[in-house]
CSV table of C-alpha atoms in Angstrom, one decimal:
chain,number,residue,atom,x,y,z
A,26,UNK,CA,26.0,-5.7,17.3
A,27,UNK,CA,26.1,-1.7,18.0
A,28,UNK,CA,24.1,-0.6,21.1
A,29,UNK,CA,21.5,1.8,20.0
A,30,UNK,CA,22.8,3.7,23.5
A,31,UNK,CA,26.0,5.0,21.4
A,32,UNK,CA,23.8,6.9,19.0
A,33,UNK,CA,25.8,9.7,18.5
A,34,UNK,CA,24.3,13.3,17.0
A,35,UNK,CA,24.7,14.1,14.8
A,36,UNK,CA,24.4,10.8,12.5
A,37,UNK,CA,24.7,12.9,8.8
A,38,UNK,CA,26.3,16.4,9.0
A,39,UNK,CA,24.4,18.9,6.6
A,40,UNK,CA,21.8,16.8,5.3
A,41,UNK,CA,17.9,18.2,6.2
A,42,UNK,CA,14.6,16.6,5.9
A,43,UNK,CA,16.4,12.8,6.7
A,44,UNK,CA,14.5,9.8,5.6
A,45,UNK,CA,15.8,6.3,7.2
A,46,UNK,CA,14.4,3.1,5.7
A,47,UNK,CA,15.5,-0.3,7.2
A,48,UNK,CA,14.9,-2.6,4.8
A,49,UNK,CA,14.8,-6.7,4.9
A,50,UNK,CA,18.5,-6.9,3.6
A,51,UNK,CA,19.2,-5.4,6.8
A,52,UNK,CA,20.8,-2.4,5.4
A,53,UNK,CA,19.7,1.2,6.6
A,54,UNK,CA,18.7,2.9,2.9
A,55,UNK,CA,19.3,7.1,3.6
A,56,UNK,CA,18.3,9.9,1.9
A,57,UNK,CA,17.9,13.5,2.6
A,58,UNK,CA,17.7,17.0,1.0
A,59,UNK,CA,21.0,18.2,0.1
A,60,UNK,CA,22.1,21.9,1.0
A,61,UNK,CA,22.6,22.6,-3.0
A,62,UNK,CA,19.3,21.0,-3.5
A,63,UNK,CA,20.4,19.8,-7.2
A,64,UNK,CA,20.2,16.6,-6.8
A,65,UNK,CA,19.3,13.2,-5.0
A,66,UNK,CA,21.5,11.2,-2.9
A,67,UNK,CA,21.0,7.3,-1.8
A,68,UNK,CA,23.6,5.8,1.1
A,69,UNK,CA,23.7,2.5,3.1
A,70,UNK,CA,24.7,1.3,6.4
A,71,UNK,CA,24.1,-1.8,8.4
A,72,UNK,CA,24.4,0.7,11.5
A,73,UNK,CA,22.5,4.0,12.1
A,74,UNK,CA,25.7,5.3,12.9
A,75,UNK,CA,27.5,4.0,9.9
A,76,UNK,CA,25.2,6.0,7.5
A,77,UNK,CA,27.4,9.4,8.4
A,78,UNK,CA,30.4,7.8,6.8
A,79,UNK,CA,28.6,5.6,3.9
A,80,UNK,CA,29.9,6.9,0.5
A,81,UNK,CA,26.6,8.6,-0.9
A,82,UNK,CA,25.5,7.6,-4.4
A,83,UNK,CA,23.8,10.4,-6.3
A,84,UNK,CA,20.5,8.4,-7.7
A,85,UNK,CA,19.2,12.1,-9.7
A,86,UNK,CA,20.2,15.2,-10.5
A,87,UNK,CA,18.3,18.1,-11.4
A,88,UNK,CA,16.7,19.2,-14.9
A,89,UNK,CA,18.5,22.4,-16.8
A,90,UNK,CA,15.7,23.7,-16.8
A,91,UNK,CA,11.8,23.6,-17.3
A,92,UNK,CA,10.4,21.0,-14.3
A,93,UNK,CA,12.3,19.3,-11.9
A,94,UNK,CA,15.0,21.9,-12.4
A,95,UNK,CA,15.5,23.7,-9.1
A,96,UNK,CA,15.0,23.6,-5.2
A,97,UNK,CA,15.3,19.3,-5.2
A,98,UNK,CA,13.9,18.8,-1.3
A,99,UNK,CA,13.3,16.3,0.7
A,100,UNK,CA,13.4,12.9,-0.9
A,101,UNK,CA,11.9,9.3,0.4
A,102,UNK,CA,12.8,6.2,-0.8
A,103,UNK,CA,10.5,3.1,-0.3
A,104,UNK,CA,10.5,0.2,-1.6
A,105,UNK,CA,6.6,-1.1,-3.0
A,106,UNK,CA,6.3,-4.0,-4.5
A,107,UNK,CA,9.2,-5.7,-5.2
A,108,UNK,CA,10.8,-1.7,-6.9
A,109,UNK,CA,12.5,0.9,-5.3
A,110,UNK,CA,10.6,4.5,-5.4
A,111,UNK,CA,11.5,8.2,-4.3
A,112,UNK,CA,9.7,10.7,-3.7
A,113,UNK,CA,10.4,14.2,-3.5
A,114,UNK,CA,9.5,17.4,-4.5
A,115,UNK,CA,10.8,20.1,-7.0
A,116,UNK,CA,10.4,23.9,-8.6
A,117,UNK,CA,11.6,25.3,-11.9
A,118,UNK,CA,14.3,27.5,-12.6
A,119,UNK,CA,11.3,30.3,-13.3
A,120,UNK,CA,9.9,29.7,-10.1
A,121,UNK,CA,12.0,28.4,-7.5
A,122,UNK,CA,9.4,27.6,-4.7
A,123,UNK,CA,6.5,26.5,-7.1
A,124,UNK,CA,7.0,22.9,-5.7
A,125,UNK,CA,5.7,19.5,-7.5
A,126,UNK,CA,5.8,16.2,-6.2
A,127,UNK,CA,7.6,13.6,-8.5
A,128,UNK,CA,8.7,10.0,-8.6
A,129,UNK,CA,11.8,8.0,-9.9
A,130,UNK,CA,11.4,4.2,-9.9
A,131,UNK,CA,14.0,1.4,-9.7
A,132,UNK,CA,14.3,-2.4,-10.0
A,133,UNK,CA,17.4,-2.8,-9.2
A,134,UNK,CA,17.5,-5.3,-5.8
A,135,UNK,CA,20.1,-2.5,-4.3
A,136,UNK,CA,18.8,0.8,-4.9
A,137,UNK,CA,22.5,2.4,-5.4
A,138,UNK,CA,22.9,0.1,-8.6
A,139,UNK,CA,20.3,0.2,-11.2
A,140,UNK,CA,19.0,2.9,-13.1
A,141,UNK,CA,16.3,5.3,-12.1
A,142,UNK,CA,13.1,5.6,-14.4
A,143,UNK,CA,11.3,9.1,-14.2
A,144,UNK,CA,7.9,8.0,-13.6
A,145,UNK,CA,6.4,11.9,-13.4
A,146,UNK,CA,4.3,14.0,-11.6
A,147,UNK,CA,2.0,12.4,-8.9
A,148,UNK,CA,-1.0,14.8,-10.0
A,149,UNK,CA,-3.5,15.6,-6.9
A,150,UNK,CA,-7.0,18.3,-7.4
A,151,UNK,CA,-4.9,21.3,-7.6
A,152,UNK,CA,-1.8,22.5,-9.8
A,153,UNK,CA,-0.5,24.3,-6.5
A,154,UNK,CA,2.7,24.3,-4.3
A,155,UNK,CA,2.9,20.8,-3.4
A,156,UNK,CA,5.8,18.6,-1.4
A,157,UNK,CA,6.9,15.9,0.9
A,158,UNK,CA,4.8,12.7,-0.2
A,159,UNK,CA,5.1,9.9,1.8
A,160,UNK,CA,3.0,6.5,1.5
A,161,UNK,CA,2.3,3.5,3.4
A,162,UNK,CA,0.6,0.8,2.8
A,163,UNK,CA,-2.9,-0.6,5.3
A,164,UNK,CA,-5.2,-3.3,5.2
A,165,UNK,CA,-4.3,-4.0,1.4
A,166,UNK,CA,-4.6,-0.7,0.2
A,167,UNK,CA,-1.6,2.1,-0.4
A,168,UNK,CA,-1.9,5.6,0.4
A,169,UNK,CA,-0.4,8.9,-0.3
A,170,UNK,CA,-0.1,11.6,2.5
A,171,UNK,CA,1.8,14.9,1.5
A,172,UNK,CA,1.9,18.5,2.1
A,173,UNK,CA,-0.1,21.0,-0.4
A,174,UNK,CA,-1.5,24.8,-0.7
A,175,UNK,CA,-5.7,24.9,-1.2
A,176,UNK,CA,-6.0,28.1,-3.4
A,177,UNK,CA,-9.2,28.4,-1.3
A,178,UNK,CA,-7.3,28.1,2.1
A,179,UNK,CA,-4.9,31.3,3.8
A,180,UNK,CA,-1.5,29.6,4.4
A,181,UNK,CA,1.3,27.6,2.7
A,182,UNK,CA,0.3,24.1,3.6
A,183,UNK,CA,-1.8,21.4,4.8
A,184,UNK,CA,-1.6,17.3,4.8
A,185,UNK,CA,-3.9,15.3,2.7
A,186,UNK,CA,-4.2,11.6,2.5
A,187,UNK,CA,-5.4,10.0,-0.7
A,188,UNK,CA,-5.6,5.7,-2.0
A,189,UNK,CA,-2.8,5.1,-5.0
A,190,UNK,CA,-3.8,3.3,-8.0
A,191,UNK,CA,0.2,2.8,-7.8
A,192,UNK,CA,3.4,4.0,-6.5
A,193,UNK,CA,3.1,7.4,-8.6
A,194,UNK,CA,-1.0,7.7,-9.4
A,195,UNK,CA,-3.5,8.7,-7.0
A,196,UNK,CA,-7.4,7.5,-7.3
A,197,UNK,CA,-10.6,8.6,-5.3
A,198,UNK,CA,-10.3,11.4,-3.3
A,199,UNK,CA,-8.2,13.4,-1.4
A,200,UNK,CA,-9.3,14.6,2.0
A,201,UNK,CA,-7.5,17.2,4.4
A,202,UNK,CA,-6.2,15.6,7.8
A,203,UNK,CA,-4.9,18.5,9.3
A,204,UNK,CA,-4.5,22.6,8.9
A,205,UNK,CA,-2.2,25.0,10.7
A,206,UNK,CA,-4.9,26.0,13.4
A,207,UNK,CA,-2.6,26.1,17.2
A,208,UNK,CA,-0.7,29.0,17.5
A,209,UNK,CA,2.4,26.8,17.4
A,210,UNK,CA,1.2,25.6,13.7
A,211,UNK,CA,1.6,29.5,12.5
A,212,UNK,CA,5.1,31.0,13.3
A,213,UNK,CA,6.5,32.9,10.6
A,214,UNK,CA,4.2,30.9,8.4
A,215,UNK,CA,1.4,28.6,8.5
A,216,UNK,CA,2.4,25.3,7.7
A,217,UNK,CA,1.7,21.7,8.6
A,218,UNK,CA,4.2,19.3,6.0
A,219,UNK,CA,6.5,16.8,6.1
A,220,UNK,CA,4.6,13.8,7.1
A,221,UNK,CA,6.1,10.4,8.3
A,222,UNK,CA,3.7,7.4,9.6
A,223,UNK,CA,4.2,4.8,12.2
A,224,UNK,CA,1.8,1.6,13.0
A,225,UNK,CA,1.5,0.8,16.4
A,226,UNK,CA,-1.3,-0.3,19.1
A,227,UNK,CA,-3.9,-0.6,16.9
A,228,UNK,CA,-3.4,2.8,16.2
A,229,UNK,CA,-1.6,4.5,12.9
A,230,UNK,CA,-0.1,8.1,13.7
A,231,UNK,CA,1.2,10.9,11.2
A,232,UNK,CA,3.7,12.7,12.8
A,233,UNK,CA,4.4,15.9,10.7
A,234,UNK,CA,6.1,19.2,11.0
A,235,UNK,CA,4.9,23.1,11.4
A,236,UNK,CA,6.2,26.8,11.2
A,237,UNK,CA,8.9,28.3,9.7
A,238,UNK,CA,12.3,26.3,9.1
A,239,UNK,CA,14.2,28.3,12.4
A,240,UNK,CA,14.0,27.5,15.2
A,241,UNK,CA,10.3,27.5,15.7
A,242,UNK,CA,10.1,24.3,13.8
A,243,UNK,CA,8.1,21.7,15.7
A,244,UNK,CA,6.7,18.4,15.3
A,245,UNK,CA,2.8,17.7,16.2
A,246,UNK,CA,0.7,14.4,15.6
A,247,UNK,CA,-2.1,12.7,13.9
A,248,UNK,CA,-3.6,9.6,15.0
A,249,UNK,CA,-6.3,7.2,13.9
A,250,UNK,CA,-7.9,3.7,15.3
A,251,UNK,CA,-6.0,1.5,12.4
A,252,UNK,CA,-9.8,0.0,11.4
A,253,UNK,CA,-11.2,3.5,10.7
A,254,UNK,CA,-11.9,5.3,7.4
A,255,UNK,CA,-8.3,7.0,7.1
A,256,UNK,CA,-10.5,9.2,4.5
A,257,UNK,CA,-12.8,10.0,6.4
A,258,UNK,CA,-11.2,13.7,8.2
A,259,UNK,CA,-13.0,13.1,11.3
A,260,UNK,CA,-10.8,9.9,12.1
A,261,UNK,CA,-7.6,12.0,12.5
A,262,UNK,CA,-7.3,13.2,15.7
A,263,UNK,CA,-4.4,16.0,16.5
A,264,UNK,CA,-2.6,16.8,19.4
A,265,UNK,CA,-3.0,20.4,20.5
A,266,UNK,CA,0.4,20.5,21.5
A,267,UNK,CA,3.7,19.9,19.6
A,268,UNK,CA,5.5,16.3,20.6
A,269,UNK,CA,9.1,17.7,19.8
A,270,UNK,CA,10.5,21.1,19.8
A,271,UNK,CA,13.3,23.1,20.6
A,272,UNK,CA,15.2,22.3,23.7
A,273,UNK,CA,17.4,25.6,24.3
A,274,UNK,CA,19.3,23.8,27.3
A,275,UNK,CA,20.4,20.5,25.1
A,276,UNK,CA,21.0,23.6,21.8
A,277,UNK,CA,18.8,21.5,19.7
A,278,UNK,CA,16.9,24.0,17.3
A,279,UNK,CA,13.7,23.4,15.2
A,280,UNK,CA,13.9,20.1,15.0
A,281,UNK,CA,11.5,18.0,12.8
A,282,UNK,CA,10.5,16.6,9.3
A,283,UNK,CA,11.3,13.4,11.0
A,284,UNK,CA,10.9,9.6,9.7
A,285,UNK,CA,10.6,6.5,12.1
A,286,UNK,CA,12.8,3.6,11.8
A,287,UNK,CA,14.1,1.2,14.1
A,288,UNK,CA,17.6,-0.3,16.4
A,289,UNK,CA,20.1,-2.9,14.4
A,290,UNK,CA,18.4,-5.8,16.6
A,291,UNK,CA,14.9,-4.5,15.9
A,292,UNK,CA,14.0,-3.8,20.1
A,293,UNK,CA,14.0,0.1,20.2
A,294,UNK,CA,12.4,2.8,17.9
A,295,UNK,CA,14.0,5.3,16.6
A,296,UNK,CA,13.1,9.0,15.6
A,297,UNK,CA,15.4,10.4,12.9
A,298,UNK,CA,15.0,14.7,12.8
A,299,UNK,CA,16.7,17.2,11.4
A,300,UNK,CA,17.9,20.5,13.9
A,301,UNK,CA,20.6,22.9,14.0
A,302,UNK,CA,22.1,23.4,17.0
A,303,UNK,CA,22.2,27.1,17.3
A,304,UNK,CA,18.9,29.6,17.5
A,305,UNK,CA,19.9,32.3,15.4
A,306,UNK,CA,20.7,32.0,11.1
A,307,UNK,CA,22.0,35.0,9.3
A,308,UNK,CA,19.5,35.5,6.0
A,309,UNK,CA,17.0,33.1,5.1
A,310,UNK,CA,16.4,29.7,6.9
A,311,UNK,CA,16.4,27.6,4.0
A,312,UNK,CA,19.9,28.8,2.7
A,313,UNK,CA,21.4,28.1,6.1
A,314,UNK,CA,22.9,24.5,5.3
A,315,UNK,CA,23.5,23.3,9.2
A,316,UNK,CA,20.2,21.3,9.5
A,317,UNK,CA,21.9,18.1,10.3
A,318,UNK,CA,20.2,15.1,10.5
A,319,UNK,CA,19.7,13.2,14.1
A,320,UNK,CA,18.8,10.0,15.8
A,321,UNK,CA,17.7,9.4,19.2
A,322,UNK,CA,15.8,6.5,20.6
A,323,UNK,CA,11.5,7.1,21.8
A,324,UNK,CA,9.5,5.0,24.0
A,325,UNK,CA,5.5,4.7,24.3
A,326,UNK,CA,3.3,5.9,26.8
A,327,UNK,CA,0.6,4.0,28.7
A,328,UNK,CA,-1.5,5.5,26.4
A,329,UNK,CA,-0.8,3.6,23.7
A,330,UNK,CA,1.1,7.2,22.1
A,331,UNK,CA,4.7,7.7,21.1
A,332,UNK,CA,6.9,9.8,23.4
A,333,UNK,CA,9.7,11.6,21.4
A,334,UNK,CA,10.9,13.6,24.2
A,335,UNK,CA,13.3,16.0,24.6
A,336,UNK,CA,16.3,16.4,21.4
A,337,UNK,CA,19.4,15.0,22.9
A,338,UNK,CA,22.4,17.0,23.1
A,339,UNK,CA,25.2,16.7,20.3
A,340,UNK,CA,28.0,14.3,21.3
A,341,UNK,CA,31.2,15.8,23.0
């Protein structure tokens, strides 16, 4: 079995917003936004490591036009209830950062077989710019946590949390966990998105990401006592400082829109991040396609917390 020690960064060259799934087959299921952003890509690995040279499958591709047909970013897949779901988020050719969230659904037992059913829109209290669902499932009941623009609200983004009637409907209602307020939150723009949630000592925490996509991208966190009202805003508490950030000595830059998964034997937990490793991008951020996606093992604190540290150093 691989030693989680040889991680090696980067894991997926080119590939932003990286979500890692382990699922009970033992494969690692990967996905990630694209730097076309036309379409959706699913790989496997048994090893982290592995998933760099996996032969991607493309599970989607764009529409010609109308919805769905520009600006494809930052898929999840999850598997919920016996299906295989991802999420992600996508514009239209007449108005390329008016995001959507959207589902595909499969049945397939290995998600790079099968076909991939549209199942729509995931509608929320507002048609406005809206990305980077995530769910999770708690004490029998699945929620929805993503990224969306309050017309009332100055900025580009805040998270919500809502219950799901299923994988691609939300019911009740949905409450906002967290708003670019820290100086940190508001660099360039003022954003808090790209949610990813781990369960651990009694606690569940939202780790999510903030700022503009250079290198002033960070990571901050959410937590909540695992028996409280996850809809009730006051449960969430935030770190006033970011967790992960730039690291100018190891040239890690903006690294963030992370997801949690774990080592090949199961013993060590693993942060997967995107970053570039160098501070300064000629045009705009998003067009820059070096956003490669990382691994690095994280530890716990005698708090009860997650310690991400510092982002490690590409490999020689």
């Amino acid at each position: 079995m691989q030693k989680v020690e040889t991680l090696k960064n980067p894991i997926v060259e080119q590939r932003a917003d990286p979500w890692v799934y382990k699922h009970t087959d033992g494969y690692y299921y990967f996905t990630a936004s694209v730097p076309e952003y036309d379409r959706i890509e699913v790989r496997r690995s048994k090893t982290i490591q592995g998933l760099g040279t996996a032969e991607p499958v493309v599970a989607w591709t764009k529409h010609e036009d109308g919805i769905m047909s520009a600006n494809i970013w930052a898929p999840e897949i999850h598997f919920i209830d016996g299906k295989w779901y991802i999420y992600f988020a996508a514009a239209r050719k007449d108005a390329i950062f008016d995001h959507r969230m959207y589902v595909i659904e499969n049945d397939a037992q290995n998600p790079l077989e099968g076909n991939w059913v549209e199942k729509g829109q995931v509608r929320t209290a507002w048609e406005s710019f809206s990305l980077d669902a995530t769910t999770f499932k708690h004490q029998g009941d699945l929620y929805h946590v993503w990224a969306q623009k309050d017309p009332e609200i100055e900025g580009n983004s805040n998270l919500y949390i809502a219950k799901m009637a299923n994988p691609w409907t939300l019911t009740g209602p949905q409450v906002m966990i967290t708003t670019p307020e820290y100086d940190w939150e508001k660099i360039g723009f003022l954003v808090n998105e790209g949610a990813a949630v781990l369960k651990r000592n009694g606690k569940i925490f939202i780790s999510y990401s903030a700022s503009a996509t250079d290198y002033n991208y960070c990571m901050g966190l959410l937590s909540a006592d695992e028996d409280s009202d996850l809809l009730n805003p006051k449960s969430w508490k935030k770190s006033p400082e970011p967790v992960f950030q730039t690291n100018e000595e190891n040239s890690q830059y903006g690294p963030g829109h992370n997801s949690f998964t774990v080592s090949e034997d199961g013993s060590q937990d693993i942060l997967i991040y995107h970053a570039r490793n160098y501070r300064e991008i000629v045009g705009d951020p998003l067009w820059d396609p070096n956003r490669h996606a990382r691994a690095q093992v994280f530890t716990w604190n005698e708090d009860g917390t997650p310690n991400f540290g510092t982002p490690v150093p590409d490999a020689n």
